[in-house]
């Protein structure tokens, strides 16, 4: 079987390495830092632990498939390696006017009832009507945009599949914000819709209407928490790689271009000048054109004295006039020194540009005030032991979307150079844990000689 060099040890790279090693290839991962997981990172201090990347898992079927396909004899499933719990309610939203609503997990009827109770009769029906149209986007794009390798002809994906308003003489909505205004007819519902896009770093005012698929995916397939925090998922995938014989070289930065021989990828050159031959190369690092600007995340880690309340909500989304702030309060003993303390994270998406760090765009004191106003039981004035700001080290990759002439698509997994493949959030089908897991399945299938499919 082939010798394969994998550049980077992010989640897409790890998932691809595990699949390739299980298929019998000799796989070596070269990572410039001292650890794995990429953006699925952990900050620890004084017995507290905080996820500084994604805090929740959507579409867990992607990682269930990974663990089944890389387990011995089709065994060793995901739930044998990590604990998964459905978060219920999936989220609590606090709007700018003070209205609050808690949305149950993966229950269209329950969500509609909650919206009617909080926002008035008809709100749930309008929301579910929109999700019904978003389902058409899902069915039209699920395979070409998520499960299959990107087709050479991407023109069909450049057309927005969101259904046009079925009224004469009405212009088709072109952005998610327009969809919210026209179809939901309530600024709070429009803010709810926009928040699903903002969580990935999208601007609802510029992102295509097809982004309505994001709330559809979450509310259809559910929201899950990984016991021990999301870093436990990265640990499990890394351990699966090791068990399948993947070799890791940490502190090994790949410099320059991929080595070429006879018109195809033939290995990598490390920063120390070492040249490593390989039959194929899988790159999980962002291309240079994505290194300058984009959207970043700022995470504020809060170490609190006092126990977490028994009725505390895991995720609260605060629709402030300046930011959408996500407050995560996991009930997880692994993330706190004892039952008399609580670990809380505040997350906000912000502009990111070199050399200005993302934290410069946000007033942390304002974020704390917003969080405490929306979640009074935090009582930060008396409970706060310390806080730590953790800006993302670079722009955050976003999932691919149809429409806008293809502006929201990502580079294909098969590069123009034979033998070089792209994996992870900066390649098709884009960022987010589920999408990067799908990219790994596509790459593994391409290397196996298949058409590139994650099914």
GROMACS .gro file of N, CA, C and O in nm, residues 320-367:
model
  192
  320UNK      N    1  -2.742   4.065   2.149
  320UNK     CA    2  -2.708   4.202   2.186
  320UNK      C    3  -2.705   4.290   2.060
  320UNK      O    4  -2.689   4.240   1.949
  321UNK      N    5  -2.720   4.420   2.079
  321UNK     CA    6  -2.718   4.510   1.964
  321UNK      C    7  -2.582   4.511   1.895
  321UNK      O    8  -2.572   4.541   1.776
  322UNK      N    9  -2.476   4.479   1.967
  322UNK     CA   10  -2.341   4.484   1.911
  322UNK      C   11  -2.291   4.346   1.868
  322UNK      O   12  -2.214   4.335   1.772
  323UNK      N   13  -2.328   4.242   1.940
  323UNK     CA   14  -2.276   4.110   1.912
  323UNK      C   15  -2.384   4.005   1.940
  323UNK      O   16  -2.482   4.032   2.010
  324UNK      N   17  -2.363   3.886   1.886
  324UNK     CA   18  -2.436   3.768   1.931
  324UNK      C   19  -2.340   3.690   2.019
  324UNK      O   20  -2.235   3.644   1.973
  325UNK      N   21  -2.373   3.680   2.146
  325UNK     CA   22  -2.284   3.619   2.245
  325UNK      C   23  -2.341   3.484   2.286
  325UNK      O   24  -2.459   3.474   2.324
  326UNK      N   25  -2.260   3.381   2.279
  326UNK     CA   26  -2.301   3.247   2.320
  326UNK      C   27  -2.241   3.216   2.457
  326UNK      O   28  -2.119   3.228   2.476
  327UNK      N   29  -2.327   3.180   2.551
  327UNK     CA   30  -2.285   3.145   2.687
  327UNK      C   31  -2.301   2.994   2.704
  327UNK      O   32  -2.411   2.942   2.694
  328UNK      N   33  -2.190   2.925   2.727
  328UNK     CA   34  -2.194   2.780   2.747
  328UNK      C   35  -2.166   2.746   2.893
  328UNK      O   36  -2.065   2.789   2.949
  329UNK      N   37  -2.258   2.667   2.952
  329UNK     CA   38  -2.246   2.627   3.092
  329UNK      C   39  -2.262   2.475   3.101
  329UNK      O   40  -2.363   2.425   3.150
  330UNK      N   41  -2.163   2.400   3.056
  330UNK     CA   42  -2.176   2.253   3.060
  330UNK      C   43  -2.175   2.200   3.203
  330UNK      O   44  -2.097   2.247   3.287
  331UNK      N   45  -2.261   2.104   3.229
  331UNK     CA   46  -2.264   2.039   3.361
  331UNK      C   47  -2.169   1.920   3.354
  331UNK      O   48  -2.211   1.806   3.338
  332UNK      N   49  -2.039   1.947   3.366
  332UNK     CA   50  -1.937   1.845   3.342
  332UNK      C   51  -1.831   1.850   3.452
  332UNK      O   52  -1.752   1.945   3.458
  333UNK      N   53  -1.827   1.749   3.539
  333UNK     CA   54  -1.727   1.748   3.647
  333UNK      C   55  -1.584   1.753   3.597
  333UNK      O   56  -1.494   1.797   3.670
  334UNK      N   57  -1.561   1.709   3.472
  334UNK     CA   58  -1.424   1.709   3.419
  334UNK      C   59  -1.372   1.850   3.393
  334UNK      O   60  -1.251   1.868   3.376
  335UNK      N   61  -1.460   1.949   3.392
  335UNK     CA   62  -1.419   2.085   3.357
  335UNK      C   63  -1.413   2.179   3.477
  335UNK      O   64  -1.394   2.299   3.458
  336UNK      N   65  -1.428   2.127   3.597
  336UNK     CA   66  -1.424   2.213   3.716
  336UNK      C   67  -1.347   2.142   3.826
  336UNK      O   68  -1.342   2.018   3.830
  337UNK      N   69  -1.286   2.216   3.916
  337UNK     CA   70  -1.205   2.152   4.020
  337UNK      C   71  -1.288   2.070   4.119
  337UNK      O   72  -1.239   1.970   4.172
  338UNK      N   73  -1.414   2.110   4.143
  338UNK     CA   74  -1.501   2.037   4.235
  338UNK      C   75  -1.643   2.088   4.216
  338UNK      O   76  -1.669   2.177   4.134
  339UNK      N   77  -1.736   2.032   4.292
  339UNK     CA   78  -1.877   2.069   4.278
  339UNK      C   79  -1.906   2.211   4.324
  339UNK      O   80  -2.015   2.263   4.297
  340UNK      N   81  -1.812   2.274   4.390
  340UNK     CA   82  -1.832   2.410   4.439
  340UNK      C   83  -1.785   2.516   4.342
  340UNK      O   84  -1.769   2.632   4.381
  341UNK      N   85  -1.761   2.478   4.216
  341UNK     CA   86  -1.716   2.575   4.116
  341UNK      C   87  -1.784   2.546   3.982
  341UNK      O   88  -1.842   2.440   3.963
  342UNK      N   89  -1.772   2.643   3.892
  342UNK     CA   90  -1.832   2.628   3.759
  342UNK      C   91  -1.741   2.690   3.655
  342UNK      O   92  -1.683   2.796   3.677
  343UNK      N   93  -1.729   2.623   3.539
  343UNK     CA   94  -1.653   2.675   3.425
  343UNK      C   95  -1.751   2.720   3.317
  343UNK      O   96  -1.836   2.641   3.273
  344UNK      N   97  -1.741   2.844   3.273
  344UNK     CA   98  -1.832   2.903   3.176
  344UNK      C   99  -1.750   2.966   3.064
  344UNK      O  100  -1.644   3.025   3.090
  345UNK      N  101  -1.798   2.953   2.940
  345UNK     CA  102  -1.732   3.021   2.830
  345UNK      C  103  -1.830   3.115   2.760
  345UNK      O  104  -1.948   3.084   2.743
  346UNK      N  105  -1.779   3.232   2.722
  346UNK     CA  106  -1.852   3.325   2.638
  346UNK      C  107  -1.781   3.327   2.503
  346UNK      O  108  -1.657   3.338   2.497
  347UNK      N  109  -1.856   3.318   2.395
  347UNK     CA  110  -1.797   3.316   2.262
  347UNK      C  111  -1.867   3.417   2.173
  347UNK      O  112  -1.989   3.430   2.175
  348UNK      N  113  -1.788   3.489   2.094
  348UNK     CA  114  -1.841   3.584   1.998
  348UNK      C  115  -1.755   3.579   1.873
  348UNK      O  116  -1.633   3.560   1.882
  349UNK      N  117  -1.817   3.589   1.757
  349UNK     CA  118  -1.741   3.596   1.632
  349UNK      C  119  -1.706   3.742   1.605
  349UNK      O  120  -1.787   3.832   1.627
  350UNK      N  121  -1.584   3.763   1.557
  350UNK     CA  122  -1.533   3.899   1.537
  350UNK      C  123  -1.452   3.903   1.408
  350UNK      O  124  -1.404   3.800   1.359
  351UNK      N  125  -1.434   4.023   1.350
  351UNK     CA  126  -1.344   4.034   1.235
  351UNK      C  127  -1.203   3.994   1.277
  351UNK      O  128  -1.161   4.019   1.389
  352UNK      N  129  -1.133   3.932   1.185
  352UNK     CA  130  -0.995   3.890   1.213
  352UNK      C  131  -0.908   3.936   1.099
  352UNK      O  132  -0.939   3.915   0.982
  353UNK      N  133  -0.797   4.002   1.132
  353UNK     CA  134  -0.705   4.047   1.029
  353UNK      C  135  -0.566   4.058   1.087
  353UNK      O  136  -0.548   4.100   1.202
  354UNK      N  137  -0.469   4.019   1.011
  354UNK     CA  138  -0.329   4.034   1.050
  354UNK      C  139  -0.291   4.181   1.032
  354UNK      O  140  -0.322   4.242   0.930
  355UNK      N  141  -0.218   4.243   1.128
  355UNK     CA  142  -0.168   4.182   1.252
  355UNK      C  143  -0.253   4.213   1.373
  355UNK      O  144  -0.210   4.195   1.486
  356UNK      N  145  -0.378   4.262   1.353
  356UNK     CA  146  -0.462   4.301   1.466
  356UNK      C  147  -0.528   4.178   1.524
  356UNK      O  148  -0.598   4.106   1.452
  357UNK      N  149  -0.510   4.145   1.652
  357UNK     CA  150  -0.575   4.028   1.711
  357UNK      C  151  -0.725   4.051   1.724
  357UNK      O  152  -0.771   4.164   1.737
  358UNK      N  153  -0.802   3.943   1.720
  358UNK     CA  154  -0.947   3.956   1.725
  358UNK      C  155  -0.995   4.020   1.854
  358UNK      O  156  -1.098   4.085   1.858
  359UNK      N  157  -0.918   4.005   1.963
  359UNK     CA  158  -0.961   4.062   2.091
  359UNK      C  159  -0.969   4.214   2.086
  359UNK      O  160  -1.039   4.276   2.166
  360UNK      N  161  -0.897   4.276   1.991
  360UNK     CA  162  -0.898   4.422   1.983
  360UNK      C  163  -1.034   4.475   1.940
  360UNK      O  164  -1.065   4.592   1.962
  361UNK      N  165  -1.114   4.391   1.876
  361UNK     CA  166  -1.243   4.434   1.824
  361UNK      C  167  -1.355   4.420   1.926
  361UNK      O  168  -1.468   4.453   1.897
  362UNK      N  169  -1.327   4.371   2.045
  362UNK     CA  170  -1.431   4.340   2.142
  362UNK      C  171  -1.394   4.397   2.279
  362UNK      O  172  -1.280   4.388   2.322
  363UNK      N  173  -1.492   4.455   2.345
  363UNK     CA  174  -1.476   4.500   2.483
  363UNK      C  175  -1.520   4.385   2.573
  363UNK      O  176  -1.638   4.354   2.584
  364UNK      N  177  -1.423   4.320   2.638
  364UNK     CA  178  -1.455   4.202   2.720
  364UNK      C  179  -1.547   4.238   2.835
  364UNK      O  180  -1.634   4.159   2.874
  365UNK      N  181  -1.531   4.357   2.891
  365UNK     CA  182  -1.620   4.399   3.000
  365UNK      C  183  -1.765   4.408   2.951
  365UNK      O  184  -1.859   4.373   3.022
  366UNK      N  185  -1.781   4.454   2.827
  366UNK     CA  186  -1.916   4.460   2.769
  366UNK      C  187  -1.974   4.321   2.754
  366UNK      O  188  -2.093   4.298   2.784
  367UNK      N  189  -1.892   4.224   2.709
  367UNK     CA  190  -1.941   4.088   2.694
  367UNK      C  191  -1.988   4.031   2.827
  367UNK      O  192  -2.090   3.964   2.836
   0.00000   0.00000   0.00000
